Amino acid sequence: MSSGLLAQRAVLVTGGGSGIGRAAALALAREGAKVAISGRRRAEGEETANLIRQAHGEAMFVPADVTRAAEVEALVAKAVAAYGRLDGAFNNAGTSGETARTAECSEENWDRTIGVNLKGVWLCMKYELAQMLRQGGGVIVNNASVAGLVGLRGQPAYSAAKGGVIQLTKTAALEYARMGIRINAVCPGFVATPMTEAYARDHPDFEPWIRKVEPVGRLGTPEEVAAAVVWLFSEASSFVTGHALVVDGGLMAQ
Ligand SMILES: NC(=O)c1ccc[n+]([C@@H]2O[C@H](COP(=O)([O-])OP(=O)(O)OC[C@H]3O[C@@H](n4cnc5c(N)ncnc54)[C@H](O)[C@@H]3O)[C@@H](O)[C@H]2O)c1
């Protein structure tokens, strides 16, 4: 694809095999970007890449666990080897972890949830930034959550990690603002993805509760978050950096 807001840009999406990551990979490709899709699960990641190719876009899957530095370093290197540079990265991979109040949260759950959601984003940024500095610019979008802005009962590690992602985003945005690199976060509200579907299966009162607390009266769609990511990747947001963009149907306005 040679036209679109992101024509010929080389981008990377972690956790691109499902949910918001898949929707973002498809939306970025529709705008003309070449997309390196990453994740731990090959079949799902390959499926996203195939969906893009079927729509005449350019994509490849690179397996990587975002908690492992060597795999993240290799992921960035493979994307650059294939596409020549890295114009944008959507650090989206995440896990909700187990639901348990702070006193009942296990050390294992804490380490894993912080490891994927916070350390994973930092590791991705570390290697993406090195490449963006070498080539003289780029755009990073980190997937945080409204749980990084307000407390979420039963999710202490997740909330702490997402709050950390927002502060990491702001800090790095300041550090690299004069080097042609913009760094922002999206903060989705409750979105219909495998993550919330798993929670809804165990908690039958979830969907009725969402209809009550969400000002728009429904869950968001992955595509609605992807649209915000496309905007943050594009030149239309050229004066926006260090921002945590809430995409939540009005949840945080209350
Ligand atoms: N669904 C929501 O309501 C919601 C709300 C706010 C924020 N988010 C955030 O959106 C992001 C995407 O979640 P989703 O809702 O699309 O759910 P999802 O479970 O479909 O997506 C998460 C993706 O991350 C991948 N992943 C998990 N651990 C990984 C690891 N160690 N290395 C590489 N990949 C890994 C998973 O395989 C999956 O593809 C997450 O960061 C999540 O916290 C989701």
Tab-separated table of C-alpha atoms and ligand atoms in Angstrom:
chain	number	residue	atom	x	y	z
A	1	MET	CA	0.000	0.000	0.000
A	2	SER	CA	1.589	3.282	-1.048
A	3	SER	CA	-1.100	5.697	0.165
A	4	GLY	CA	-2.568	6.452	3.591
A	5	LEU	CA	-1.588	8.447	6.677
A	6	LEU	CA	1.349	6.104	7.366
A	7	ALA	CA	2.423	5.152	3.853
A	8	GLN	CA	5.663	3.155	3.847
A	9	ARG	CA	6.274	3.632	7.589
A	10	ALA	CA	7.804	0.639	9.324
A	11	VAL	CA	6.068	-0.117	12.606
A	12	LEU	CA	6.066	-2.725	15.339
A	13	VAL	CA	3.121	-3.979	17.437
A	14	THR	CA	3.651	-6.208	20.479
A	15	GLY	CA	0.835	-8.513	21.528
A	16	GLY	CA	-0.434	-8.214	17.952
A	17	GLY	CA	-2.108	-11.621	17.805
A	18	SER	CA	-5.335	-10.613	19.516
A	19	GLY	CA	-7.558	-7.857	20.868
A	20	ILE	CA	-6.378	-4.268	20.711
A	21	GLY	CA	-2.969	-5.271	19.293
A	22	ARG	CA	-4.517	-7.073	16.316
A	23	ALA	CA	-6.971	-4.220	15.661
A	24	ALA	CA	-4.094	-1.715	15.801
A	25	ALA	CA	-1.905	-3.798	13.460
A	26	LEU	CA	-4.756	-3.980	10.934
A	27	ALA	CA	-5.541	-0.260	11.247
A	28	LEU	CA	-1.875	0.762	10.889
A	29	ALA	CA	-1.553	-1.463	7.813
A	30	ARG	CA	-4.731	0.040	6.312
A	31	GLU	CA	-2.973	3.430	6.560
A	32	GLY	CA	-0.064	2.050	4.558
A	33	ALA	CA	2.381	0.971	7.294
A	34	LYS	CA	4.518	-2.165	7.059
A	35	VAL	CA	3.867	-4.000	10.299
A	36	ALA	CA	6.087	-6.323	12.333
A	37	ILE	CA	3.690	-8.184	14.619
A	38	SER	CA	5.072	-9.720	17.759
A	39	GLY	CA	3.833	-11.947	20.528
A	40	ARG	CA	4.523	-15.244	22.202
A	41	ARG	CA	1.838	-17.198	20.333
A	42	ARG	CA	2.867	-17.934	16.762
A	43	ALA	CA	-0.497	-19.089	15.340
A	44	GLU	CA	-2.348	-15.943	16.433
A	45	GLY	CA	0.444	-13.588	15.323
A	46	GLU	CA	0.736	-15.295	11.929
A	47	GLU	CA	-3.034	-14.967	11.550
A	48	THR	CA	-2.855	-11.187	12.030
A	49	ALA	CA	-0.011	-10.989	9.490
A	50	ASN	CA	-2.081	-13.072	7.044
A	51	LEU	CA	-5.122	-10.817	7.493
A	52	ILE	CA	-2.926	-7.841	6.558
A	53	ARG	CA	-1.439	-9.608	3.534
A	54	GLN	CA	-4.922	-10.666	2.365
A	55	ALA	CA	-5.829	-6.953	2.382
A	56	HIS	CA	-2.704	-6.309	0.225
A	57	GLY	CA	-0.644	-4.893	3.095
A	58	GLU	CA	2.865	-5.823	4.223
A	59	ALA	CA	3.381	-7.680	7.501
A	60	MET	CA	5.476	-10.289	9.235
A	61	PHE	CA	5.340	-12.113	12.547
A	62	VAL	CA	8.332	-12.179	14.902
A	63	PRO	CA	7.951	-14.257	18.078
A	64	ALA	CA	9.129	-12.562	21.280
A	65	ASP	CA	8.336	-12.524	24.973
A	66	VAL	CA	8.499	-8.893	26.074
A	67	THR	CA	9.915	-9.846	29.482
A	68	ARG	CA	13.115	-11.246	27.898
A	69	ALA	CA	15.675	-8.622	26.894
A	70	ALA	CA	17.450	-10.792	24.321
A	71	GLU	CA	14.155	-11.600	22.550
A	72	VAL	CA	13.103	-7.939	22.479
A	73	GLU	CA	16.507	-6.876	21.148
A	74	ALA	CA	16.251	-9.541	18.426
A	75	LEU	CA	12.676	-8.458	17.609
A	76	VAL	CA	13.731	-4.855	16.941
A	77	ALA	CA	16.753	-6.060	14.951
A	78	LYS	CA	14.567	-8.338	12.781
A	79	ALA	CA	12.031	-5.569	12.105
A	80	VAL	CA	14.846	-3.213	11.082
A	81	ALA	CA	16.527	-5.893	8.960
A	82	ALA	CA	13.253	-6.457	7.088
A	83	TYR	CA	12.005	-2.898	6.719
A	84	GLY	CA	15.202	-0.819	6.952
A	85	ARG	CA	14.091	1.325	9.917
A	86	LEU	CA	11.571	1.584	12.763
A	87	ASP	CA	9.265	4.575	12.454
A	88	GLY	CA	6.733	3.560	15.079
A	89	ALA	CA	6.142	1.083	17.888
A	90	PHE	CA	2.944	0.213	19.748
A	91	ASN	CA	3.975	-1.429	23.015
A	92	ASN	CA	0.708	-3.169	23.700
A	93	ALA	CA	1.457	-6.634	25.133
A	94	GLY	CA	-0.064	-7.021	28.555
A	95	THR	CA	-1.753	-9.297	31.018
A	96	SER	CA	-4.417	-8.644	33.638
A	97	GLY	CA	-2.911	-11.130	36.091
A	98	GLU	CA	-5.011	-12.697	38.806
A	99	THR	CA	-7.788	-10.890	40.613
A	100	ALA	CA	-6.813	-10.594	44.284
A	101	ARG	CA	-6.822	-7.728	46.753
A	102	THR	CA	-3.468	-6.252	47.775
A	103	ALA	CA	-3.047	-8.406	50.894
A	104	GLU	CA	-3.942	-11.591	49.000
A	105	CYS	CA	-1.891	-10.841	45.848
A	106	SER	CA	0.821	-13.499	45.552
A	107	GLU	CA	4.437	-12.558	44.955
A	108	GLU	CA	4.364	-14.650	41.778
A	109	ASN	CA	1.306	-12.745	40.459
A	110	TRP	CA	2.955	-9.425	41.366
A	111	ASP	CA	6.229	-10.268	39.613
A	112	ARG	CA	4.558	-11.628	36.468
A	113	THR	CA	2.041	-8.767	36.123
A	114	ILE	CA	4.666	-6.062	36.695
A	115	GLY	CA	7.099	-8.021	34.506
A	116	VAL	CA	4.885	-8.119	31.423
A	117	ASN	CA	3.057	-4.799	31.782
A	118	LEU	CA	5.797	-2.503	33.078
A	119	LYS	CA	9.219	-4.096	32.578
A	120	GLY	CA	8.060	-5.374	29.176
A	121	VAL	CA	7.175	-1.860	28.008
A	122	TRP	CA	10.485	-0.479	29.288
A	123	LEU	CA	12.488	-3.236	27.574
A	124	CYS	CA	10.693	-2.580	24.279
A	125	MET	CA	11.320	1.157	24.589
A	126	LYS	CA	14.995	0.579	25.405
A	127	TYR	CA	15.697	-1.166	22.092
A	128	GLU	CA	13.201	0.829	20.017
A	129	LEU	CA	14.687	4.120	21.250
A	130	ALA	CA	18.219	2.984	20.427
A	131	GLN	CA	17.129	2.388	16.828
A	132	MET	CA	15.080	5.612	16.642
A	133	LEU	CA	18.082	7.601	17.911
A	134	ARG	CA	20.306	5.994	15.267
A	135	GLN	CA	17.907	6.920	12.460
A	136	GLY	CA	16.935	10.344	13.899
A	137	GLY	CA	13.298	10.009	14.961
A	138	GLY	CA	10.237	7.894	15.545
A	139	VAL	CA	6.970	7.537	17.422
A	140	ILE	CA	6.179	5.291	20.389
A	141	VAL	CA	2.731	4.587	21.826
A	142	ASN	CA	2.441	2.558	25.021
A	143	ASN	CA	-0.773	0.810	25.987
A	144	ALA	CA	-1.556	1.837	29.568
A	145	SER	CA	-5.120	1.787	30.950
A	146	VAL	CA	-7.570	3.867	32.933
A	147	ALA	CA	-6.332	1.551	35.729
A	148	GLY	CA	-3.121	3.595	35.588
A	149	LEU	CA	-5.094	6.745	36.423
A	150	VAL	CA	-7.440	5.506	39.155
A	151	GLY	CA	-7.379	2.477	41.460
A	152	LEU	CA	-8.882	-0.812	40.289
A	153	ARG	CA	-10.031	-2.993	43.186
A	154	GLY	CA	-8.578	-6.516	43.010
A	155	GLN	CA	-5.851	-5.525	40.511
A	156	PRO	CA	-3.050	-3.968	42.601
A	157	ALA	CA	-0.179	-5.157	40.404
A	158	TYR	CA	-1.991	-4.293	37.152
A	159	SER	CA	-2.906	-0.792	38.388
A	160	ALA	CA	0.615	-0.185	39.683
A	161	ALA	CA	2.115	-1.375	36.395
A	162	LYS	CA	-0.185	0.779	34.266
A	163	GLY	CA	0.456	3.846	36.459
A	164	GLY	CA	4.145	3.081	35.949
A	165	VAL	CA	3.695	2.917	32.174
A	166	ILE	CA	2.189	6.417	32.189
A	167	GLN	CA	5.096	7.855	34.219
A	168	LEU	CA	7.639	6.013	32.062
A	169	THR	CA	5.935	7.455	28.972
A	170	LYS	CA	6.144	11.007	30.330
A	171	THR	CA	9.759	10.646	31.450
A	172	ALA	CA	10.965	9.247	28.130
A	173	ALA	CA	8.903	11.855	26.225
A	174	LEU	CA	10.839	14.604	28.030
A	175	GLU	CA	14.179	12.885	27.488
A	176	TYR	CA	13.757	12.503	23.717
A	177	ALA	CA	11.504	15.458	22.801
A	178	ARG	CA	14.358	17.301	21.063
A	179	MET	CA	15.518	14.230	19.195
A	180	GLY	CA	12.538	13.809	16.904
A	181	ILE	CA	10.915	11.098	19.019
A	182	ARG	CA	7.354	11.470	20.310
A	183	ILE	CA	6.187	9.134	23.070
A	184	ASN	CA	2.579	8.868	24.215
A	185	ALA	CA	0.273	6.412	25.965
A	186	VAL	CA	-3.295	5.348	25.372
A	187	CYS	CA	-5.485	4.642	28.393
A	188	PRO	CA	-8.369	2.442	27.277
A	189	GLY	CA	-11.441	1.977	29.418
A	190	PHE	CA	-13.148	-1.418	29.328
A	191	VAL	CA	-12.795	-2.887	25.834
A	192	ALA	CA	-14.248	-6.127	24.398
A	193	THR	CA	-11.141	-8.327	23.936
A	194	PRO	CA	-10.034	-11.805	25.070
A	195	MET	CA	-8.800	-10.147	28.290
A	196	THR	CA	-12.231	-8.829	29.314
A	197	GLU	CA	-14.022	-11.876	27.861
A	198	ALA	CA	-12.021	-14.109	30.236
A	199	TYR	CA	-12.978	-11.879	33.170
A	200	ALA	CA	-16.644	-11.751	32.100
A	201	ARG	CA	-16.770	-15.574	31.971
A	202	ASP	CA	-15.763	-15.764	35.648
A	203	HIS	CA	-17.843	-12.751	36.704
A	204	PRO	CA	-21.388	-12.893	35.218
A	205	ASP	CA	-22.199	-9.489	36.738
A	206	PHE	CA	-19.426	-7.796	34.686
A	207	GLU	CA	-21.415	-6.832	31.580
A	208	PRO	CA	-24.450	-5.482	33.490
A	209	TRP	CA	-21.996	-3.518	35.669
A	210	ILE	CA	-20.293	-2.086	32.571
A	211	ARG	CA	-23.627	-0.950	31.156
A	212	LYS	CA	-24.248	0.854	34.466
A	213	VAL	CA	-20.844	2.513	35.011
A	214	GLU	CA	-19.840	3.291	31.426
A	215	PRO	CA	-21.359	6.674	30.455
A	216	VAL	CA	-21.841	5.409	26.876
A	217	GLY	CA	-23.490	2.242	28.272
A	218	ARG	CA	-21.266	-0.337	26.570
A	219	LEU	CA	-17.772	-1.773	26.271
A	220	GLY	CA	-15.420	-0.143	23.799
A	221	THR	CA	-14.216	-1.971	20.692
A	222	PRO	CA	-10.542	-2.724	19.897
A	223	GLU	CA	-10.994	-0.665	16.712
A	224	GLU	CA	-11.919	2.421	18.753
A	225	VAL	CA	-8.580	2.197	20.591
A	226	ALA	CA	-6.732	1.417	17.345
A	227	ALA	CA	-8.051	4.659	15.816
A	228	ALA	CA	-6.398	6.632	18.638
A	229	VAL	CA	-3.126	4.744	18.079
A	230	VAL	CA	-3.199	5.576	14.347
A	231	TRP	CA	-3.695	9.256	15.188
A	232	LEU	CA	-0.801	9.246	17.674
A	233	PHE	CA	1.431	7.581	15.040
A	234	SER	CA	0.481	10.130	12.379
A	235	GLU	CA	1.736	13.631	11.634
A	236	ALA	CA	-1.709	14.895	12.687
A	237	SER	CA	-0.481	14.600	16.295
A	238	SER	CA	2.953	16.170	15.646
A	239	PHE	CA	2.709	18.518	18.700
A	240	VAL	CA	1.534	15.763	21.075
A	241	THR	CA	4.111	14.042	23.281
A	242	GLY	CA	4.146	12.857	26.883
A	243	HIS	CA	0.366	12.532	26.793
A	244	ALA	CA	-1.824	9.785	28.242
A	245	LEU	CA	-4.837	9.721	25.914
A	246	VAL	CA	-7.978	8.369	27.573
A	247	VAL	CA	-10.196	6.301	25.240
A	248	ASP	CA	-12.919	5.198	27.616
A	249	GLY	CA	-16.467	6.189	26.668
A	250	GLY	CA	-16.419	8.868	29.363
A	251	LEU	CA	-15.502	6.596	32.305
A	252	MET	CA	-12.851	8.975	33.653
A	253	ALA	CA	-15.089	12.036	33.314
A	254	GLN	CA	-17.122	10.933	36.335
B	1	LIG	N1	-9.393	-4.957	27.219
B	1	LIG	C1	-9.424	-3.934	28.029
B	1	LIG	O1	-10.467	-3.610	28.597
B	1	LIG	C2	-8.175	-3.118	28.272
B	1	LIG	C3	-8.310	-1.909	28.962
B	1	LIG	C4	-7.187	-1.130	29.200
B	1	LIG	C5	-5.954	-1.545	28.749
B	1	LIG	N2	-5.846	-2.733	28.093
B	1	LIG	C6	-4.511	-3.129	27.661
B	1	LIG	O2	-4.524	-3.422	26.289
B	1	LIG	C7	-3.446	-4.302	25.986
B	1	LIG	C8	-3.955	-5.413	25.094
B	1	LIG	O3	-4.886	-6.197	25.809
B	1	LIG	P1	-6.216	-6.795	25.158
B	1	LIG	O4	-7.342	-6.276	25.943
B	1	LIG	O5	-6.183	-6.589	23.701
B	1	LIG	O6	-6.102	-8.325	25.567
B	1	LIG	P2	-5.388	-9.554	24.852
B	1	LIG	O7	-5.223	-10.563	25.929
B	1	LIG	O8	-6.120	-9.911	23.622
B	1	LIG	O9	-3.977	-8.960	24.409
B	1	LIG	C9	-2.793	-9.090	25.127
B	1	LIG	C10	-1.740	-9.587	24.175
B	1	LIG	O10	-0.460	-9.539	24.818
B	1	LIG	C11	0.196	-10.783	24.575
B	1	LIG	N3	1.167	-11.035	25.653
B	1	LIG	C12	0.923	-11.310	26.961
B	1	LIG	N4	2.069	-11.504	27.611
B	1	LIG	C13	3.067	-11.348	26.704
B	1	LIG	C14	4.478	-11.438	26.760
B	1	LIG	N5	5.111	-11.731	27.911
B	1	LIG	N6	5.192	-11.214	25.638
B	1	LIG	C15	4.579	-10.921	24.475
B	1	LIG	N7	3.243	-10.849	24.338
B	1	LIG	C16	2.502	-11.059	25.453
B	1	LIG	C17	-0.925	-11.811	24.547
B	1	LIG	O11	-0.539	-13.010	23.933
B	1	LIG	C18	-1.990	-11.044	23.783
B	1	LIG	O12	-1.807	-11.179	22.382
B	1	LIG	C19	-2.883	-4.767	27.331
B	1	LIG	O13	-1.707	-4.051	27.635
B	1	LIG	C20	-3.998	-4.401	28.284
B	1	LIG	O14	-3.524	-4.213	29.588
B	1	LIG	C21	-6.917	-3.533	27.838
